[in-house]
Short mmCIF file of C-alpha atoms and ligand atoms in Angstrom, two decimals:
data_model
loop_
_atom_site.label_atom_id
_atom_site.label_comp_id
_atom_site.label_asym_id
_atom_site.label_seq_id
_atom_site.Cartn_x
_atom_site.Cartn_y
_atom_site.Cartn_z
CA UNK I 1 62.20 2.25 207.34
CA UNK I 2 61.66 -0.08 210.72
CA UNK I 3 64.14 0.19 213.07
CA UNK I 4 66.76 -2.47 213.20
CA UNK I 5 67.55 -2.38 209.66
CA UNK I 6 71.03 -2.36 208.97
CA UNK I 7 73.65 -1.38 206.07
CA UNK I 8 76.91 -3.13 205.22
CA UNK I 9 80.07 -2.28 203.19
CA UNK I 10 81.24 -5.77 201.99
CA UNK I 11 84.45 -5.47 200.23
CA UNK I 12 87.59 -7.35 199.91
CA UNK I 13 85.79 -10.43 201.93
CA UNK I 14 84.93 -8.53 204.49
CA UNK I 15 82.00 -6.49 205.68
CA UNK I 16 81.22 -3.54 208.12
CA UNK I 17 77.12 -3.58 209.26
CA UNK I 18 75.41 -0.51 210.61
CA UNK I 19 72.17 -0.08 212.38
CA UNK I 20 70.20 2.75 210.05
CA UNK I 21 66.81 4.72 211.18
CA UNK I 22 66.02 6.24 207.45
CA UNK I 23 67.72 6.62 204.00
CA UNK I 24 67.62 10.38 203.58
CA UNK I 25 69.36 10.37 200.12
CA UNK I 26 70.21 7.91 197.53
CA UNK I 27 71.30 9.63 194.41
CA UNK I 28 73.34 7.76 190.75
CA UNK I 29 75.91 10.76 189.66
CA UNK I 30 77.59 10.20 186.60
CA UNK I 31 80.12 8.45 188.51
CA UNK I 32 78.62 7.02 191.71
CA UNK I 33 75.89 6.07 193.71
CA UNK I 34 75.69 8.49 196.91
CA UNK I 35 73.65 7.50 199.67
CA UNK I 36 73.48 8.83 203.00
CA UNK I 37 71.80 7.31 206.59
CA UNK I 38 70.65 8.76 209.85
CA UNK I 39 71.97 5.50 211.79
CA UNK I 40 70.89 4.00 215.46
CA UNK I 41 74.01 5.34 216.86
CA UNK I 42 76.75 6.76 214.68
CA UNK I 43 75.36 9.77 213.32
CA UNK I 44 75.07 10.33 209.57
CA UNK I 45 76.85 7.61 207.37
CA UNK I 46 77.75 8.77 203.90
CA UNK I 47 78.55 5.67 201.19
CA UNK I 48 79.81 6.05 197.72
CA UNK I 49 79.01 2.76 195.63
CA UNK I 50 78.08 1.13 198.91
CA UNK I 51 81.91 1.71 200.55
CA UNK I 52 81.61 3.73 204.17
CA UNK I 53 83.33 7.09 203.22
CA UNK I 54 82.41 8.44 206.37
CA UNK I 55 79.84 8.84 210.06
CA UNK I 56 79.60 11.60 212.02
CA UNK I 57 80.82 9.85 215.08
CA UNK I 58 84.38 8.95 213.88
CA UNK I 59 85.61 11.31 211.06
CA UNK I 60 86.97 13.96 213.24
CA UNK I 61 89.85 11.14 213.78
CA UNK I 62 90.52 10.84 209.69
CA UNK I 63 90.11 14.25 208.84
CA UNK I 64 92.14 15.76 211.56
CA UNK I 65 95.37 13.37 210.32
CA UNK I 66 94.44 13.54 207.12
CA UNK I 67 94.81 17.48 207.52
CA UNK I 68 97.19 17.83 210.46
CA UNK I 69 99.78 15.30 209.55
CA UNK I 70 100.75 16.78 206.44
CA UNK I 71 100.97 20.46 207.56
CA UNK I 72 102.75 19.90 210.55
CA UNK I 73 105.25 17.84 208.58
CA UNK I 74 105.56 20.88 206.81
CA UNK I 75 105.65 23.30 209.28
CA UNK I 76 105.29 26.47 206.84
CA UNK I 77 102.57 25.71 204.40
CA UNK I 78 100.42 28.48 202.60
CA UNK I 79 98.96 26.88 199.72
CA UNK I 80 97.06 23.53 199.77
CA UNK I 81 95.33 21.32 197.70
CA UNK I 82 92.77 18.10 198.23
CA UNK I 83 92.11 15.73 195.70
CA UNK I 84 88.81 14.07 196.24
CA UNK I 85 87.36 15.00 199.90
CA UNK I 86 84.08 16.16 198.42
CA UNK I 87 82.65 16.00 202.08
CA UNK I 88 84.16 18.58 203.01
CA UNK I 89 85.58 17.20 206.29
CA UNK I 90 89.15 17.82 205.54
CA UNK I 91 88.48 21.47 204.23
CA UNK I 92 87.07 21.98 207.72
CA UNK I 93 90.07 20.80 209.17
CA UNK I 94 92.38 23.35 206.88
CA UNK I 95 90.44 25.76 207.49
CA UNK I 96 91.38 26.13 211.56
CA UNK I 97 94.68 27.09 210.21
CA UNK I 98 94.64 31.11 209.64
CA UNK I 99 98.33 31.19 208.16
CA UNK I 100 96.50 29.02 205.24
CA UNK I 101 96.47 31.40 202.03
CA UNK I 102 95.08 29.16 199.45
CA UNK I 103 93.16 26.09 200.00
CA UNK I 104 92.18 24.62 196.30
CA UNK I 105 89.86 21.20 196.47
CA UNK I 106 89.22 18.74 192.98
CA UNK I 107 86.86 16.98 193.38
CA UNK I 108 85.48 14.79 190.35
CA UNK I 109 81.66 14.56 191.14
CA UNK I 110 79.91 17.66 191.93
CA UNK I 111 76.95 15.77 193.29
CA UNK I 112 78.96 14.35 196.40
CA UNK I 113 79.60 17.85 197.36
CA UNK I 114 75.88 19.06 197.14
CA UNK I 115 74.62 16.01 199.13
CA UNK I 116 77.11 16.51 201.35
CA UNK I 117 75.95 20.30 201.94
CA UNK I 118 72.67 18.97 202.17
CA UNK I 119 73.15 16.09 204.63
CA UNK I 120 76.00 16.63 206.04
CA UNK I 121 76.45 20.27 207.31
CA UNK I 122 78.59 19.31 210.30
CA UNK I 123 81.46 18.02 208.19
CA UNK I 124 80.55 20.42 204.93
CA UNK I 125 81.05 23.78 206.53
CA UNK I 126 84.61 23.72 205.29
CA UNK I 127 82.96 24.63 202.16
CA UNK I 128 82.48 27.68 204.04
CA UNK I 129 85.81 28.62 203.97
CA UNK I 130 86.00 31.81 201.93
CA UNK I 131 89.96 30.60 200.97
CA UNK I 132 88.35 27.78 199.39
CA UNK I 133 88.31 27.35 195.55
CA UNK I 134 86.65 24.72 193.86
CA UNK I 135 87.40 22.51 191.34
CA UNK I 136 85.22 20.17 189.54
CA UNK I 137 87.22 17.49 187.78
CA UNK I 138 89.80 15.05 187.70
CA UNK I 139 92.32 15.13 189.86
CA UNK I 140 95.24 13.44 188.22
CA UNK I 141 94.42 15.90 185.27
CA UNK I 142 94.12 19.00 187.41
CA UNK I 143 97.61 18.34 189.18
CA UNK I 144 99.41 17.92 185.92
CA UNK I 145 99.62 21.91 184.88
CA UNK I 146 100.40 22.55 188.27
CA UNK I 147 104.39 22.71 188.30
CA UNK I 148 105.83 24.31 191.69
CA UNK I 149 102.82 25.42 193.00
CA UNK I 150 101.70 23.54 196.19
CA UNK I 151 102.78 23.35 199.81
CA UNK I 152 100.62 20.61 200.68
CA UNK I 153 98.25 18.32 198.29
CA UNK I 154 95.86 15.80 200.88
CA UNK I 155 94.81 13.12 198.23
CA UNK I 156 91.13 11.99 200.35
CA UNK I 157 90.23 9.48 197.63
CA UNK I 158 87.46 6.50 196.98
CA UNK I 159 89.08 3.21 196.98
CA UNK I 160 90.48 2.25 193.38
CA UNK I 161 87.50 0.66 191.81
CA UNK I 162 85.93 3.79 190.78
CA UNK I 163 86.82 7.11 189.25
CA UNK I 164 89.64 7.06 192.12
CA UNK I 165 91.84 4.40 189.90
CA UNK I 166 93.48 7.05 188.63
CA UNK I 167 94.76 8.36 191.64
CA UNK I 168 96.85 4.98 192.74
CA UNK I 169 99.41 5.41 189.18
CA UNK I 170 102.42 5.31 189.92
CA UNK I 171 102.42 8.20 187.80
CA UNK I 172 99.71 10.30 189.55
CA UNK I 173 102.33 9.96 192.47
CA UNK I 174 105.20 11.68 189.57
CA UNK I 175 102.63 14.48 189.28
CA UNK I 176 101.98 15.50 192.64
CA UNK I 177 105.75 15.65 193.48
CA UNK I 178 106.17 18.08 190.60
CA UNK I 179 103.25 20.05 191.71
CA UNK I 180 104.72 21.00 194.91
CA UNK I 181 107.30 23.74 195.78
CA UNK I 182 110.20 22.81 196.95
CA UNK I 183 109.95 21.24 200.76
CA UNK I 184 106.42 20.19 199.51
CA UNK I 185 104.44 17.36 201.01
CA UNK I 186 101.72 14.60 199.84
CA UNK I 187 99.46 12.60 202.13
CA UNK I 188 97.12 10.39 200.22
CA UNK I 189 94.34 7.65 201.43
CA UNK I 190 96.74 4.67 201.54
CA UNK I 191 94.01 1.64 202.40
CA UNK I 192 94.43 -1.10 205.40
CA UNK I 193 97.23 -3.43 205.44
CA UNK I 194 94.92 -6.04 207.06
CA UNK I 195 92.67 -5.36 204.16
CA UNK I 196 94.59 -4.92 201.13
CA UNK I 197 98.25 -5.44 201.65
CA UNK I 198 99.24 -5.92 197.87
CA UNK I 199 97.37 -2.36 197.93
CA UNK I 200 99.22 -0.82 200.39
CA UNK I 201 102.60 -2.20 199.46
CA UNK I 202 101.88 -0.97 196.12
CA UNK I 203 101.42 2.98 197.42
CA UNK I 204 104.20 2.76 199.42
CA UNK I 205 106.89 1.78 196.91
CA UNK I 206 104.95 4.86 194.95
CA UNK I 207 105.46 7.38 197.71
CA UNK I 208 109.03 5.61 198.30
CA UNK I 209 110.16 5.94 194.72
CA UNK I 210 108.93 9.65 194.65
CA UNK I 211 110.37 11.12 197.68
CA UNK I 212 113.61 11.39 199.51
CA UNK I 213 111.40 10.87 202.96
CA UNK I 214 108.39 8.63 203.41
CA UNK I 215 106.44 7.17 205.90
CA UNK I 216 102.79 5.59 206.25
CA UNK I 217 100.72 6.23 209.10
CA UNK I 218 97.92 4.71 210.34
CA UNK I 219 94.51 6.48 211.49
CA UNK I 220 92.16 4.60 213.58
CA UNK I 221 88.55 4.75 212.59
CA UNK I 222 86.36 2.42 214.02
CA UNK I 223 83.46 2.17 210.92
CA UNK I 224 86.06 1.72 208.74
CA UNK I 225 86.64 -2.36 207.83
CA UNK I 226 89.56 -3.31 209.74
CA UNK I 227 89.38 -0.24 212.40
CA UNK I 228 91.77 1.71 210.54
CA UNK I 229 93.22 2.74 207.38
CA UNK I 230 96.35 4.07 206.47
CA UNK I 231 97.86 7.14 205.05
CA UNK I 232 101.23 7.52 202.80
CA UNK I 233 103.46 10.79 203.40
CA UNK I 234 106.29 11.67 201.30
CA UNK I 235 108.38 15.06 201.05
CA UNK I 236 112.25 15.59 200.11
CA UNK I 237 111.55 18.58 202.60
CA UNK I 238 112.34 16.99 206.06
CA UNK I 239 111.45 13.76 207.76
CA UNK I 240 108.03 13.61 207.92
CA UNK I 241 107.14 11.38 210.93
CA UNK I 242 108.51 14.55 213.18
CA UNK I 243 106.40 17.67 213.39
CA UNK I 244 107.99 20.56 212.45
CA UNK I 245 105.95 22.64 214.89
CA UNK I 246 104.26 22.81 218.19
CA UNK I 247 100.39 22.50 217.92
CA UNK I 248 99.27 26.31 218.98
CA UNK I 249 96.91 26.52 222.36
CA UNK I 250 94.06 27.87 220.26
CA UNK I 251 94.09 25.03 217.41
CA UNK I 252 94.83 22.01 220.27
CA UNK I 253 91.42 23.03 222.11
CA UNK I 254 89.66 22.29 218.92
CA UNK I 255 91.46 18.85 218.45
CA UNK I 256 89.87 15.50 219.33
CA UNK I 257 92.77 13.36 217.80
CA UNK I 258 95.74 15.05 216.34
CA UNK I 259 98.52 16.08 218.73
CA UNK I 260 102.17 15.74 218.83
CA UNK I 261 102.63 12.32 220.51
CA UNK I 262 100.00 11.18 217.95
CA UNK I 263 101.84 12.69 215.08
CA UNK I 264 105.04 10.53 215.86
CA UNK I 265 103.13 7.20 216.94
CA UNK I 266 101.03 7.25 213.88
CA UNK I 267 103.88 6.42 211.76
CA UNK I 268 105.20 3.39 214.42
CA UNK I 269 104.36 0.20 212.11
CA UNK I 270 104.03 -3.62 213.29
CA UNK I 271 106.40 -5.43 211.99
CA UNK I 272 104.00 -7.27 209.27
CA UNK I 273 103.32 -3.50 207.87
CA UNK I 274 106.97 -2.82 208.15
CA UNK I 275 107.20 -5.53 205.63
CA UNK I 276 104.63 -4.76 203.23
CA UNK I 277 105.98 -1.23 203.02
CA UNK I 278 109.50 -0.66 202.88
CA UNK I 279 111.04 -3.14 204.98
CA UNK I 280 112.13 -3.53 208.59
N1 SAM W 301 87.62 9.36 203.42
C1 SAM W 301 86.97 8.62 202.43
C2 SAM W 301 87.42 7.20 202.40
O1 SAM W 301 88.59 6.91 202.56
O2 SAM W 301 86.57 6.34 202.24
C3 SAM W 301 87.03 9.31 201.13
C4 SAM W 301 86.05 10.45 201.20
S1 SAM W 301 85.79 11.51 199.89
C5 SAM W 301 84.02 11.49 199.84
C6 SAM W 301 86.29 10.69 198.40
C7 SAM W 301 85.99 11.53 197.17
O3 SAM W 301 86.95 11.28 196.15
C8 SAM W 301 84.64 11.24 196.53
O4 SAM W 301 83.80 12.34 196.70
C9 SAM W 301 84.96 11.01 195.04
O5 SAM W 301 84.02 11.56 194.17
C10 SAM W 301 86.33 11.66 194.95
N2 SAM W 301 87.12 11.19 193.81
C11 SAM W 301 87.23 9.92 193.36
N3 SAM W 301 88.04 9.88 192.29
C12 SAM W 301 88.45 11.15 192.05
C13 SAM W 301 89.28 11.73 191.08
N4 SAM W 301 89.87 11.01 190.11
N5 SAM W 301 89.51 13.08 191.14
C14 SAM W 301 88.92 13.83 192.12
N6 SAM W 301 88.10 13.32 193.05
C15 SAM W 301 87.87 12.01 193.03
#
């Protein structure tokens, strides 16, 4: 491959280009085409049906809220689960947390998870993990025999047009509240508002309906289309915008993004996302 070629998501009217060297891997799963780029200056980039699901240069910011947000919300969790996340990069997150007991992951396409271990080591070693248990299938089927049995469930999904759909239901959103013990949180992939605002309105009333305390939160994440993308939290636990806890010493050395002040500014929304999720 000369140099100077280039990739783009295009999506929604809008595209995000990236200067590649060399396509190491381009794979059709049962559900998805996986591909994965050593790029001019980002890293690797992994896409899923041509949609950016991650580079190495800016996923420490997503995975670390995607992880962090949630458990500090929490402030006691043992047992977690992700839904989707078959990169591994929020596993790696979880697993800096030693009072972590259980850390399940469902992922629907095994093959994502083996590229990913071959492509991707950096963000795969939460694999690693000897807490981790995985599970290869559905995730709004594996949450539904789950009654009472989750601290935390991270929902790190593909956009709805695949085999994610299910995971934007206002039902899937029913099941995940009754899989969680009681002061349980969620924190599921909840889109751009600049993006897909009917989208994001839609999750929000979701996590609203569902959950005595909600908030959305946005992560920024520059190779994502828009710069960002958003986040939905919900819990009848506690209000989840303030962290329950103090980040240890040991755990903030290893942070790039996630802190305190973060924690609480994430959830500040301009007033047009105020709007579209839950009013002003
Ligand atoms: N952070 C990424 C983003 O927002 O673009 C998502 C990354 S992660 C690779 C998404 C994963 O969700 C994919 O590996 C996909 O296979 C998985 N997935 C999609 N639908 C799923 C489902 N119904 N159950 C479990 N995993 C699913």
């Amino acid at each position: 491959m000369e140099p100077g070629e280039w990739v783009t998501e295009a999506a929604a009217g809008f595209g995000m280009t990236v200067e590649i060297r060399e396509k190491l891997c381009c794979r059709k799963s049962q559900f998805q085409t996986i591909e994965v780029y050593e790029t001019a200056k980002l890293g690797r980039l992994l896409m899923l049906d041509g949609i950016i699901q991650l580079t190495s240069f800016d996923e420490f910011a997503y995975h670390e809220m995607m992880a962090n947000v949630p458990l500090f919300a929490h402030g006691g969790a043992r047992r977690v689960l992700v839904i989707g996340g078959g990169d591994g990069g929020v596993l790696r997150e979880l697993g800096r947390h030693p009072e972590l007991e259980e850390l399940d992951i469902c992922e629907i396409d095994r093959e994502v998870i083996a590229a990913a271990r071959e492509f991707l080591p950096g963000t795969a070693c939460g694999f690693d993990d000897p807490r981790v248990r995985v599970h290869i299938a559905d995730g709004s089927v594996f949450v539904r025999d789950k009654a009472g049995y989750y601290d935390v469930i991270i929902v790190d999904s593909t956009d709805p047009g695949g085999p994610g759909a299910p995971l934007f239901n206002q039902d899937f959103y029913r099941d995940l509240k009754r899989a969680l013990r009681p002061g349980g949180v969620i924190a599921t992939q909840s889109e751009s508002p600049f993006l897909l605002p009917e989208l994001v309105a839609r999750l929000n009333a979701a996590t609203r309906a569902c959950f005595r305390y909600a908030g959305y939160a946005s992560i920024m994440v520059p190779t994502y289309p828009t710069g960002m993308i958003g986040m939905s939290v919900g819990s009848d636990g506690r209000d989840v915008t303030e962290p329950a806890l103090e980040v240890p010493p040991e755990l903030a050395r290893q942070l790039r993004y996630y802190n305190t002040a973060m924690h609480r500014a994430a959830f500040a929304r301009p007033n047009f996302v105020q709007d579209m999720t839950g009013g002003r």
